PDB file of C-alpha atoms in Angstrom:
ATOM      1  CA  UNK A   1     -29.658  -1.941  23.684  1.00 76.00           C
ATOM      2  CA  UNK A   2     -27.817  -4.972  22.687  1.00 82.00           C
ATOM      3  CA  UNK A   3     -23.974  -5.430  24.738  1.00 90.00           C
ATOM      4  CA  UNK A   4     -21.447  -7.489  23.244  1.00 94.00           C
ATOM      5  CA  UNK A   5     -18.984  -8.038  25.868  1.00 96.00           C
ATOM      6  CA  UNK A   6     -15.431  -9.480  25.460  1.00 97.00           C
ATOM      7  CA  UNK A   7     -13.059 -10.798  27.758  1.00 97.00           C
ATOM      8  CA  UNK A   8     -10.080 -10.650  28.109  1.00 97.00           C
ATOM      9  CA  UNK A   9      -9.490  -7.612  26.897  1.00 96.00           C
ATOM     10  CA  UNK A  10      -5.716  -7.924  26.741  1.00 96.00           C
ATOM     11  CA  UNK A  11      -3.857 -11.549  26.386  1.00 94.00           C
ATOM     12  CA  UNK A  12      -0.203 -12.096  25.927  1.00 95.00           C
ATOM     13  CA  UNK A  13       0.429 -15.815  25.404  1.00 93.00           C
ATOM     14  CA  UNK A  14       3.132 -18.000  24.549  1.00 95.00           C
ATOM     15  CA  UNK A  15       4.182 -19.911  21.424  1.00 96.00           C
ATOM     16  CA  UNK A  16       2.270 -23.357  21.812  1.00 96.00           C
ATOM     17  CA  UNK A  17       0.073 -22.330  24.089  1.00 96.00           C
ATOM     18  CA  UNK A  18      -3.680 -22.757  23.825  1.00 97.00           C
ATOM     19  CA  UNK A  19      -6.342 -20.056  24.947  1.00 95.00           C
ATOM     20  CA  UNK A  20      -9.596 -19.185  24.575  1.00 97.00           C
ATOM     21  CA  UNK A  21     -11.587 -15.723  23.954  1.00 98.00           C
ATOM     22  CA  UNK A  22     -14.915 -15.597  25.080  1.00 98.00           C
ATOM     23  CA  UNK A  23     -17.723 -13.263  23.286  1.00 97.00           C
ATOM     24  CA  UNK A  24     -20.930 -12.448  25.351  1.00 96.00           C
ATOM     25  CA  UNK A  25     -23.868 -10.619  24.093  1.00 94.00           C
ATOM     26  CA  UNK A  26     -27.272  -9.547  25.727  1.00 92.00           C
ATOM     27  CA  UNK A  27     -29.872 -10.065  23.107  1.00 85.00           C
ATOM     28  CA  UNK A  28     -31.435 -13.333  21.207  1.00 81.00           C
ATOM     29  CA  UNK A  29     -29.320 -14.033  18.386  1.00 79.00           C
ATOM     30  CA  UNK A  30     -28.789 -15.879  15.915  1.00 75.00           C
ATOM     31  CA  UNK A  31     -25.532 -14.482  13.814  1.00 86.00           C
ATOM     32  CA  UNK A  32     -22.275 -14.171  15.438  1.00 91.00           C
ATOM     33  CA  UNK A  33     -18.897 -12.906  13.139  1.00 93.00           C
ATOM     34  CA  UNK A  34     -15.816 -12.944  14.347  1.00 96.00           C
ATOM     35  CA  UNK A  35     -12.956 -10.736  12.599  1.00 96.00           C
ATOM     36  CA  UNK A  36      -9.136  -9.956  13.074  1.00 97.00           C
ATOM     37  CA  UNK A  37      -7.747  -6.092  12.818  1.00 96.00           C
ATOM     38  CA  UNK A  38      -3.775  -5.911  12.646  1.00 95.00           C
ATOM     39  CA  UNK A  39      -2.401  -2.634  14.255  1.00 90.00           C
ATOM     40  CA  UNK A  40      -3.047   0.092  11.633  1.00 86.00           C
ATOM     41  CA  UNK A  41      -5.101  -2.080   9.662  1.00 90.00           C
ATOM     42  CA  UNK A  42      -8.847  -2.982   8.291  1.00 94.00           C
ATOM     43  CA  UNK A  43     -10.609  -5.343   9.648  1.00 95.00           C
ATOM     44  CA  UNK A  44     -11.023  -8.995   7.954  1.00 95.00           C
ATOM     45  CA  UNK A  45     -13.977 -11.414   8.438  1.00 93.00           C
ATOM     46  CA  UNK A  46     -13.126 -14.670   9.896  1.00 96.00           C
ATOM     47  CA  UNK A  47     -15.875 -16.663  11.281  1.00 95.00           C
ATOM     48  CA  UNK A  48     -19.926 -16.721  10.472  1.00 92.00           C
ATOM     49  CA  UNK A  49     -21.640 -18.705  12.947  1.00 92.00           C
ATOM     50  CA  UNK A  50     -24.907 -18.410  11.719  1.00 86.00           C
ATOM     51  CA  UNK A  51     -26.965 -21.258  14.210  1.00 85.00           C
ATOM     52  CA  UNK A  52     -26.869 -22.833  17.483  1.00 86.00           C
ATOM     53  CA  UNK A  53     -23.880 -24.765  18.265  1.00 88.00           C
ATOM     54  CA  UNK A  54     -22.180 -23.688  14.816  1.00 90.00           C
ATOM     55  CA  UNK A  55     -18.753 -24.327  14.517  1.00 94.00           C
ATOM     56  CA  UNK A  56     -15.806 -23.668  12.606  1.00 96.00           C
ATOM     57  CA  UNK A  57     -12.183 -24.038  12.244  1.00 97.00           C
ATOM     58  CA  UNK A  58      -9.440 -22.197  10.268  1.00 96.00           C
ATOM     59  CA  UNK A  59      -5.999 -23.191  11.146  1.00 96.00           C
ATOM     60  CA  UNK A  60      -5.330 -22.913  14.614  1.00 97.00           C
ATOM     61  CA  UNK A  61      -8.174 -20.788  15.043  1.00 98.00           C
ATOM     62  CA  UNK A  62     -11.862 -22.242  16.072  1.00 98.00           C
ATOM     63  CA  UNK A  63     -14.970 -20.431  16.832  1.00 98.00           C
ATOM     64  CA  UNK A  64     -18.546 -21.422  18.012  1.00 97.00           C
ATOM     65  CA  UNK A  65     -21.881 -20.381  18.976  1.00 95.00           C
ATOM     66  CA  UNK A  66     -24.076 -20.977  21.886  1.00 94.00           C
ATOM     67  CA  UNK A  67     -27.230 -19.284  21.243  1.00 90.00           C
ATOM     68  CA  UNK A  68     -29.403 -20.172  24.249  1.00 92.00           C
ATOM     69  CA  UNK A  69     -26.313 -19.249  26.707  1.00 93.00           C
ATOM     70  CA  UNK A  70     -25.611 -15.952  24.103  1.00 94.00           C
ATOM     71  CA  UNK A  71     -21.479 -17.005  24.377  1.00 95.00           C
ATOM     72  CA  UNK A  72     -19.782 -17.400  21.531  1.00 97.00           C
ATOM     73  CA  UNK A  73     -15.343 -18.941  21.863  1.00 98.00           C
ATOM     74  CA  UNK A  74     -12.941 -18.185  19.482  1.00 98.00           C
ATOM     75  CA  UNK A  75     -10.178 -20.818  20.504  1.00 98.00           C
ATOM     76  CA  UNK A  76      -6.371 -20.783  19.942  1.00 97.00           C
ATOM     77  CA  UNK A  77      -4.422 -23.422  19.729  1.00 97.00           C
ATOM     78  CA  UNK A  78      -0.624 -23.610  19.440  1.00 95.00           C
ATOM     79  CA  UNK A  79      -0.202 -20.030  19.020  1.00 95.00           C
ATOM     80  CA  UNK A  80       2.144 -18.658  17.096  1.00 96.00           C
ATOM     81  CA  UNK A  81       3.478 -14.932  16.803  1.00 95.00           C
ATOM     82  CA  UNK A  82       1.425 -14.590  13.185  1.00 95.00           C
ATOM     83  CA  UNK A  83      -2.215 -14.594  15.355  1.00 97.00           C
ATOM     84  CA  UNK A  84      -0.912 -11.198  16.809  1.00 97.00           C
ATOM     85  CA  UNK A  85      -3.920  -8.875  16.225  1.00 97.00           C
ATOM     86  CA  UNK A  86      -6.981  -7.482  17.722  1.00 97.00           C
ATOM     87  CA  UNK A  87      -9.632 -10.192  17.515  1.00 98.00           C
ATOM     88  CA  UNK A  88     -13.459  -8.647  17.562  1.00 97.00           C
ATOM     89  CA  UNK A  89     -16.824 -10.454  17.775  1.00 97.00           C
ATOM     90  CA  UNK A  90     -19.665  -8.813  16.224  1.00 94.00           C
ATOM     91  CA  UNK A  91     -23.742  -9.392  16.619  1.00 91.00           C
ATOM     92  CA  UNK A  92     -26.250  -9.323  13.953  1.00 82.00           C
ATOM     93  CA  UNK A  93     -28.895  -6.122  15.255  1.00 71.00           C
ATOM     94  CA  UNK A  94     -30.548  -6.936  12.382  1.00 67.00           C
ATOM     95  CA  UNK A  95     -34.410  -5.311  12.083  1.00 62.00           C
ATOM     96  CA  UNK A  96     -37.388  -5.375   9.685  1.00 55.00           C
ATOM     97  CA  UNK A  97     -35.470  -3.016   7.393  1.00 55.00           C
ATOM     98  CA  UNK A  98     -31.955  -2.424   7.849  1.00 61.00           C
ATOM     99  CA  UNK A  99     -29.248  -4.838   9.295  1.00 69.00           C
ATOM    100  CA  UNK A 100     -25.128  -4.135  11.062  1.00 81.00           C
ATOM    101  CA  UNK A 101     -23.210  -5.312  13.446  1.00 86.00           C
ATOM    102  CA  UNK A 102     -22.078  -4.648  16.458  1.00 89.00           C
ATOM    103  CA  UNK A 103     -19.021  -4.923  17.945  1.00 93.00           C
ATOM    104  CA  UNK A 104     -17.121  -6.043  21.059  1.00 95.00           C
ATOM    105  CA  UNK A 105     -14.284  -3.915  21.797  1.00 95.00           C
ATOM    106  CA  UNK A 106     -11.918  -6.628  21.150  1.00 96.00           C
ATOM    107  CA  UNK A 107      -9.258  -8.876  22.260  1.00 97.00           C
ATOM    108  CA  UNK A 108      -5.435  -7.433  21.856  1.00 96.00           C
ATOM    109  CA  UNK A 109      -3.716 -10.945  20.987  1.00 96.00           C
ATOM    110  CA  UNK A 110       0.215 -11.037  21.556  1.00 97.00           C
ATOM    111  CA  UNK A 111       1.960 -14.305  21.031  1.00 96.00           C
ATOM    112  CA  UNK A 112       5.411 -14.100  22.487  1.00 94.00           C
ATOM    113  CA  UNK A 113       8.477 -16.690  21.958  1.00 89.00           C
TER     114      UNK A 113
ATOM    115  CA  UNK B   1      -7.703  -6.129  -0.399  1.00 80.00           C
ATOM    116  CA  UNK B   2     -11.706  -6.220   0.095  1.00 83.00           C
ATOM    117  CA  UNK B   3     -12.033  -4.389  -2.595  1.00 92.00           C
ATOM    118  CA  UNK B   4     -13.626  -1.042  -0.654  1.00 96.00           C
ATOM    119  CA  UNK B   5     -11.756   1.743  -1.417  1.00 97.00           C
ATOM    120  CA  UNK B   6     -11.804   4.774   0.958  1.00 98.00           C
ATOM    121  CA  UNK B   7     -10.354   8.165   0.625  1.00 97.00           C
ATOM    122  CA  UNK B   8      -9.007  10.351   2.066  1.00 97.00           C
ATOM    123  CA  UNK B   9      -6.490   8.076   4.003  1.00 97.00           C
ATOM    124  CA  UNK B  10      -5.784  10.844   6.630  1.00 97.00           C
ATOM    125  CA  UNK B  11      -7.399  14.254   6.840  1.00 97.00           C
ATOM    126  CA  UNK B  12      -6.407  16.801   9.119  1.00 98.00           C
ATOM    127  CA  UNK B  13      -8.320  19.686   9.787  1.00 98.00           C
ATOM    128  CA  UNK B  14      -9.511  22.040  12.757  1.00 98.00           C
ATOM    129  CA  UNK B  15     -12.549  22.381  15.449  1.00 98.00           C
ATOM    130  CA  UNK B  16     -15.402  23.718  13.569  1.00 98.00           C
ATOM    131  CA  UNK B  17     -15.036  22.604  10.264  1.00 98.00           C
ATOM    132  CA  UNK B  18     -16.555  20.359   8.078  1.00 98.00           C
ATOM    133  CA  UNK B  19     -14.905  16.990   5.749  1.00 98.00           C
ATOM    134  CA  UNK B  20     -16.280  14.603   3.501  1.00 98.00           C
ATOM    135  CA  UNK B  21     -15.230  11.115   3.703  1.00 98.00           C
ATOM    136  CA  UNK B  22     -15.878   8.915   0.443  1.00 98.00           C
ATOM    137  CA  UNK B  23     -15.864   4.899  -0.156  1.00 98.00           C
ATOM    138  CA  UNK B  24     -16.297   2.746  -3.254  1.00 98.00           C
ATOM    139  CA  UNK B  25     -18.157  -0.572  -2.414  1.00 97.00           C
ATOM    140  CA  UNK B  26     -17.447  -3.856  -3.637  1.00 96.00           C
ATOM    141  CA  UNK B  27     -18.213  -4.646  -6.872  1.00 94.00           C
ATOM    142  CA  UNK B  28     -22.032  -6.169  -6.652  1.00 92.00           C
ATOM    143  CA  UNK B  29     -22.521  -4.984  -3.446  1.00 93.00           C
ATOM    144  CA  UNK B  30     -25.345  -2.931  -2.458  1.00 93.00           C
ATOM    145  CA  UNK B  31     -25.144  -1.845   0.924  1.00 92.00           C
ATOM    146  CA  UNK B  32     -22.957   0.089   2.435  1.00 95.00           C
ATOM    147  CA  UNK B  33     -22.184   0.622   6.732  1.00 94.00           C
ATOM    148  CA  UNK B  34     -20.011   3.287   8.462  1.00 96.00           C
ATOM    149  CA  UNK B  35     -18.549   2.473  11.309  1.00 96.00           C
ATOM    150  CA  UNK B  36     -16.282   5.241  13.897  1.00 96.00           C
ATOM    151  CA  UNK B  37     -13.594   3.447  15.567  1.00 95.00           C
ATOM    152  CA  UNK B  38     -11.872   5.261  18.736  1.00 93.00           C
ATOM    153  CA  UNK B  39      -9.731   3.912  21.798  1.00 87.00           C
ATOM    154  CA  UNK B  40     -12.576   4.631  24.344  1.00 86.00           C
ATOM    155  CA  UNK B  41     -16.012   4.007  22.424  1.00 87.00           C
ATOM    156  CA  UNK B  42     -14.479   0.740  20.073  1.00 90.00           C
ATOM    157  CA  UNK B  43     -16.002   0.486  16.774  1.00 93.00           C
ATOM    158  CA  UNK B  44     -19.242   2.250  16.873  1.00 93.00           C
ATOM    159  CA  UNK B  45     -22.245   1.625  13.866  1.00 92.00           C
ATOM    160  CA  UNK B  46     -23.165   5.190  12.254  1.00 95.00           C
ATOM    161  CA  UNK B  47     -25.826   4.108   9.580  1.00 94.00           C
ATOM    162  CA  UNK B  48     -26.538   1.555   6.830  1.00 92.00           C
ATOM    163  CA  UNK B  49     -27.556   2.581   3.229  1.00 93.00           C
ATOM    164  CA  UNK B  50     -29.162  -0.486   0.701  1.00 92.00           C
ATOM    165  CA  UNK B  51     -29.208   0.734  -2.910  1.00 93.00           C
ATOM    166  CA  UNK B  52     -29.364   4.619  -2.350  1.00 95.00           C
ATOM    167  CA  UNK B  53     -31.928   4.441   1.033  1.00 93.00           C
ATOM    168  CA  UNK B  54     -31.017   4.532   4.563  1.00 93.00           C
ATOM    169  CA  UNK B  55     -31.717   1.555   6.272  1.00 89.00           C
ATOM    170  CA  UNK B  56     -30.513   1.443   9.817  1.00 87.00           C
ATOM    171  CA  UNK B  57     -29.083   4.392  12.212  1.00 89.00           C
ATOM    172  CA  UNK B  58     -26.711   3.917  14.739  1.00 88.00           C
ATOM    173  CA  UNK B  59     -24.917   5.983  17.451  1.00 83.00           C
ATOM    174  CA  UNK B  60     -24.614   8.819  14.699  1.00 93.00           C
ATOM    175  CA  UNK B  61     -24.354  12.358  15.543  1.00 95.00           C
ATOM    176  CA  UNK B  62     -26.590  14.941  14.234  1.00 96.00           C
ATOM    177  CA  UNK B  63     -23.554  16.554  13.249  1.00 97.00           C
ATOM    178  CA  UNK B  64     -22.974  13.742  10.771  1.00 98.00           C
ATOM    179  CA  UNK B  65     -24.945  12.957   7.362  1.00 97.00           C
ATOM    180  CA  UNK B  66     -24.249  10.296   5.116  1.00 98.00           C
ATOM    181  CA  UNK B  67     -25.591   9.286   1.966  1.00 97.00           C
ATOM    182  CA  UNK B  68     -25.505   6.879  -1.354  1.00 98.00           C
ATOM    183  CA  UNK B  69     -25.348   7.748  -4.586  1.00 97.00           C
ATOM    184  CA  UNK B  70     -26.852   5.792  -8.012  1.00 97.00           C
ATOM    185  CA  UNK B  71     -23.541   4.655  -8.349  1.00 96.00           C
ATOM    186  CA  UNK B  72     -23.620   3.158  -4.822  1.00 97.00           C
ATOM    187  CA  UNK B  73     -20.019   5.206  -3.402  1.00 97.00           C
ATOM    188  CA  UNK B  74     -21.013   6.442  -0.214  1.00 98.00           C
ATOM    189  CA  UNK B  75     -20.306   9.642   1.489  1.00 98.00           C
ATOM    190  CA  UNK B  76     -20.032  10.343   5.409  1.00 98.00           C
ATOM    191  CA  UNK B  77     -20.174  14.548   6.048  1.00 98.00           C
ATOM    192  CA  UNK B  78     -18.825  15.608   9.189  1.00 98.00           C
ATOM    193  CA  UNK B  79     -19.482  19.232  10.408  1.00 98.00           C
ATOM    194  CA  UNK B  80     -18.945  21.527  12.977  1.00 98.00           C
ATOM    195  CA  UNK B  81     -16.329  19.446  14.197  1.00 98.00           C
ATOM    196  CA  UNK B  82     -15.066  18.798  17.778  1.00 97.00           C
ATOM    197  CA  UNK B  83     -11.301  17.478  19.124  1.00 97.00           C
ATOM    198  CA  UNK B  84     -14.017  14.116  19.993  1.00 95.00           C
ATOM    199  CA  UNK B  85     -14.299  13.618  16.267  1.00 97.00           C
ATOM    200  CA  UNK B  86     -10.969  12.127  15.805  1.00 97.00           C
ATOM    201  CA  UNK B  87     -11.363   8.672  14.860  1.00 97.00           C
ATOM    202  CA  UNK B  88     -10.695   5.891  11.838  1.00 96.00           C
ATOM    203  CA  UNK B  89     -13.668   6.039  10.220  1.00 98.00           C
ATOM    204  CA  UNK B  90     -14.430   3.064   8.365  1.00 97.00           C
ATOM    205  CA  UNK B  91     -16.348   1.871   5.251  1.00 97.00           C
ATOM    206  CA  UNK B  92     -18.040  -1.408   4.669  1.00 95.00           C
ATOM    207  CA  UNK B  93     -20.002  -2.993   2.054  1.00 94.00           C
ATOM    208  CA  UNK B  94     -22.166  -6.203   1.665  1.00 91.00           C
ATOM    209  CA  UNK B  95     -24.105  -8.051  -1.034  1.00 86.00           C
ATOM    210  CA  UNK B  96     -27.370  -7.578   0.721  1.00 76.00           C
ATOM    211  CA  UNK B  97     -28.886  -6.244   3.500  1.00 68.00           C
ATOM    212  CA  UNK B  98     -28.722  -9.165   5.894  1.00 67.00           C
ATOM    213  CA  UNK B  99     -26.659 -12.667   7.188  1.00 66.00           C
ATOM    214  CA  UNK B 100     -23.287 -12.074   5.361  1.00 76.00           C
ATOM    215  CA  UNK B 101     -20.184 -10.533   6.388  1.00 82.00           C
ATOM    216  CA  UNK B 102     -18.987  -7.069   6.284  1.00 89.00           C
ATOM    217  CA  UNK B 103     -15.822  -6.170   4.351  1.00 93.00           C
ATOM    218  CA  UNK B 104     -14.426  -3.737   5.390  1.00 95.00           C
ATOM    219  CA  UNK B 105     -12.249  -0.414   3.581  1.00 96.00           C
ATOM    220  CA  UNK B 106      -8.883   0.647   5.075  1.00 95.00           C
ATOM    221  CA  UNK B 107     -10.680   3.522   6.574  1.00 97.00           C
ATOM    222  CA  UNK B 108     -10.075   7.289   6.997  1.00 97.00           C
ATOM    223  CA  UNK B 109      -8.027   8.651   9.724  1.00 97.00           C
ATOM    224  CA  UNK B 110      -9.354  11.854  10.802  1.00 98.00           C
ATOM    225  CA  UNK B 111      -7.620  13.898  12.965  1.00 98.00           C
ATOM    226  CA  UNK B 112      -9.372  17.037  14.637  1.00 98.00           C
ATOM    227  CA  UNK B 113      -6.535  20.368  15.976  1.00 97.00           C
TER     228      UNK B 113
END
């Protein structure tokens, strides 16, 4: 069964600061999406690494892909209070016939003055 | 907006019975996922349908039945329903059936008295 592990599970930064979330999974992959849910919300699509050592940026958010050590970062820098949300990776458990992703349990993000 | 549209937005209802949860894919979009999301299990993958078929199962209850129609909206039945059932059920669609992201409805919040 494939595990997608997040950590942390909580994080309350600072303005300015910069962190890192780190996404773990257990089986060979090659697809890795990251989203963002706001309290009460849906969830919207962010980030699709699709290779080894994929990376991409979107404001002060960046994410990559490490295949061969099955990690995945989604990095912050200079956070400010708009990144406040729930940030969830998800894994391709893709087969011959049918495809979906599965989730971490997410990352609660606060950014605090 | 993703352009899924779910309904209900809340239903309330009591152990034992049975609900119907409906979303409207994207426009072009053939498959469709439902996902349960609750504090203790996270988001959770029910079942996939591509174009009418059922492509991939997840952690879904035998309790629970889902299917697509010609005009792709997808249904999730619930029955015989337990206090555990309460959730945000949510919709997604996606072009294909592989390697792009999900977009996801506003979901239904079900709660079970």
């Amino acid at each position: 069964e494939l595990k997608v592990e997040q950590n942390p599970l909580f994080l309350s930064m600072q303005e300015g600061k910069n962190y890192t979330i780190y996404c773990n999974y257990s089986t060979t992959s090659d697809r890795l999406y990251w989203y963002r849910q706001d309290p009460g919300k849906s969830l919207e699509s962010l980030f699709v690494l699709l290779s080894n050592g994929a990376v991409k940026q979107e404001g002060r958010l960046m994410a990559s892909l490490d295949t061969k050590a099955r990690l995945s970062t989604l990095h912050i820098t200079a956070a400010v209070h708009d990144l406040s949300a729930t940030y969830f990776c998800a894994v391709d458990i893709g087969s011959n016939s049918g495809y979906a992703l599965n989730f971490g349990k997410g990352t609660s993000l606060l950014v605090t003055p | 907006d993703s352009g899924v549209t779910q309904t209900p937005k809340h239903l309330i209802t009591a152990t034992g019975q049975r609900v119907t949860l409906r979303c409207s894919p994207r426009s072009g979009d053939l498959s469709v996922y439902w996902y349960q999301q609750s504090l203790d299990q996270g988001l959770q993958f029910l079942i996939q349908y591509y174009n009418g078929e059922e492509r991939a199962k997840g952690n879904i209850l035998e309790r629970f039945s889902a299917q697509q129609f010609p005009d792709l909206h997808s249904e999730l039945n619930l029955s015989s329903l337990e206090l555990g059932d309460s959730a945000l059920y949510f919709c997604a669609s996606s072009r294909g059936t592989g390697i792009s992201p999900l977009h996801f409805g506003n979901g239904t919040r079900l709660t079970v008295t």
